[in-house]
GROMACS .gro file of C-alpha atoms in nm:
model
  104
    1MET     CA    1  10.946   8.952  12.209
    2GLU     CA    2  11.025   9.321  12.223
    3LYS     CA    3  11.004   9.478  11.880
    4ILE     CA    4  11.355   9.628  11.878
    5TYR     CA    5  11.506   9.301  12.005
    6GLU     CA    6  11.320   9.109  11.734
    7GLU     CA    7  11.432   9.355  11.465
    8ALA     CA    8  11.792   9.332  11.587
    9LEU     CA    9  11.785   8.951  11.580
   10LEU     CA   10  11.632   8.944  11.233
   11PHE     CA   11  11.898   9.188  11.113
   12ASP     CA   12  12.177   8.987  11.277
   13PHE     CA   13  12.065   8.665  11.113
   14TYR     CA   14  11.949   8.788  10.774
   15GLY     CA   15  12.093   9.140  10.727
   16GLU     CA   16  12.363   9.015  10.491
   17LEU     CA   17  12.089   8.912  10.249
   18LEU     CA   18  11.993   9.278  10.200
   19THR     CA   19  12.179   9.500   9.956
   20ASP     CA   20  12.454   9.720  10.101
   21ARG     CA   21  12.236  10.030  10.071
   22GLN     CA   22  11.934   9.860  10.228
   23ARG     CA   23  12.149   9.727  10.510
   24GLN     CA   24  12.302  10.069  10.583
   25ILE     CA   25  11.970  10.254  10.580
   26TYR     CA   26  11.791   9.986  10.784
   27GLU     CA   27  12.069   9.983  11.042
   28GLU     CA   28  12.071  10.362  11.078
   29VAL     CA   29  11.694  10.399  11.113
   30VAL     CA   30  11.597  10.087  11.304
   31LEU     CA   31  11.903  10.000  11.512
   32ASP     CA   32  12.080  10.336  11.551
   33ASP     CA   33  11.754  10.532  11.585
   34TYR     CA   34  11.832  10.800  11.326
   35SER     CA   35  11.532  10.995  11.202
   36LEU     CA   36  11.391  10.941  10.854
   37SER     CA   37  11.487  11.301  10.773
   38GLU     CA   38  11.850  11.253  10.878
   39VAL     CA   39  11.887  10.939  10.669
   40ALA     CA   40  11.701  11.088  10.373
   41GLU     CA   41  11.934  11.386  10.371
   42GLU     CA   42  12.244  11.166  10.403
   43TYR     CA   43  12.146  10.943  10.110
   44GLY     CA   44  11.981  11.210   9.894
   45ILE     CA   45  11.636  11.052   9.894
   46THR     CA   46  11.299  11.150  10.035
   47ARG     CA   47  11.169  11.065  10.382
   48GLN     CA   48  10.900  10.859  10.209
   49GLY     CA   49  11.171  10.672  10.018
   50VAL     CA   50  11.347  10.587  10.344
   51HIS     CA   51  11.017  10.480  10.502
   52ASP     CA   52  10.932  10.258  10.205
   53MET     CA   53  11.277  10.099  10.209
   54ILE     CA   54  11.249  10.022  10.582
   55ARG     CA   55  10.908   9.865  10.523
   56ARG     CA   56  11.041   9.652  10.235
   57CYS     CA   57  11.348   9.547  10.434
   58THR     CA   58  11.134   9.450  10.732
   59ALA     CA   59  10.908   9.246  10.505
   60SER     CA   60  11.212   9.075  10.351
   61LEU     CA   61  11.367   8.994  10.690
   62ASN     CA   62  11.036   8.857  10.818
   63GLY     CA   63  10.999   8.654  10.499
   64TYR     CA   64  11.342   8.498  10.547
   65GLU     CA   65  11.252   8.410  10.904
   66LYS     CA   66  10.922   8.258  10.794
   67LYS     CA   67  11.104   8.038  10.543
   68LEU     CA   68  11.418   7.952  10.742
   69GLY     CA   69  11.320   7.993  11.108
   70LEU     CA   70  11.675   8.058  11.229
   71VAL     CA   71  11.575   8.316  11.492
   72LYS     CA   72  11.309   8.085  11.633
   73ARG     CA   73  11.559   7.798  11.656
   74PHE     CA   74  11.814   8.027  11.820
   75LEU     CA   75  11.564   8.144  12.082
   76ASP     CA   76  11.445   7.788  12.147
   77LEU     CA   77  11.804   7.668  12.200
   78LYS     CA   78  11.875   7.960  12.430
   79LYS     CA   79  11.564   7.882  12.635
   80LYS     CA   80  11.653   7.512  12.660
   81ALA     CA   81  12.011   7.583  12.768
   82ALA     CA   82  11.883   7.821  13.036
   83LYS     CA   83  11.637   7.558  13.157
   84ILE     CA   84  11.914   7.294  13.179
   85ARG     CA   85  12.130   7.538  13.373
   86ASP     CA   86  11.848   7.626  13.611
   87LEU     CA   87  11.727   7.269  13.671
   88THR     CA   88  12.053   7.092  13.741
   89ASP     CA   89  12.238   7.063  14.069
   90ASN     CA   90  12.549   6.935  13.893
   91GLU     CA   91  12.802   7.220  13.883
   92GLU     CA   92  12.977   7.087  13.572
   93ILE     CA   93  12.650   7.073  13.376
   94ARG     CA   94  12.553   7.417  13.509
   95LYS     CA   95  12.890   7.555  13.393
   96ILE     CA   96  12.860   7.400  13.046
   97ALA     CA   97  12.504   7.530  13.005
   98GLY     CA   98  12.623   7.875  13.112
   99GLU     CA   99  12.904   7.863  12.854
  100ILE     CA  100  12.654   7.767  12.585
  101LEU     CA  101  12.432   8.061  12.680
  102GLU     CA  102  12.727   8.299  12.660
  103GLU     CA  103  12.817   8.171  12.314
  104LEU     CA  104  12.461   8.209  12.190
   0.00000   0.00000   0.00000
């Protein structure tokens, strides 16, 4: 899985478990691609402080995934729905599988 896609999924599933400040800083650096310097200046902390927070947040998000496995389940369901859609000749089943994929 691409690193940015994996980070985005982890954040989508578990980001609410971070503090508001952690969530904001993580989102700006990892998802919005702001530099450490830009974020450090905005929040009045050092670049090293931003870097350390990103590292801790990443470890927390990975820890949640290791314990709960929600991202893995999501990706497995998505893969199975795509397989159903691709293997069937029945248009109604294909349509339903496509709708499921859109919702996921």
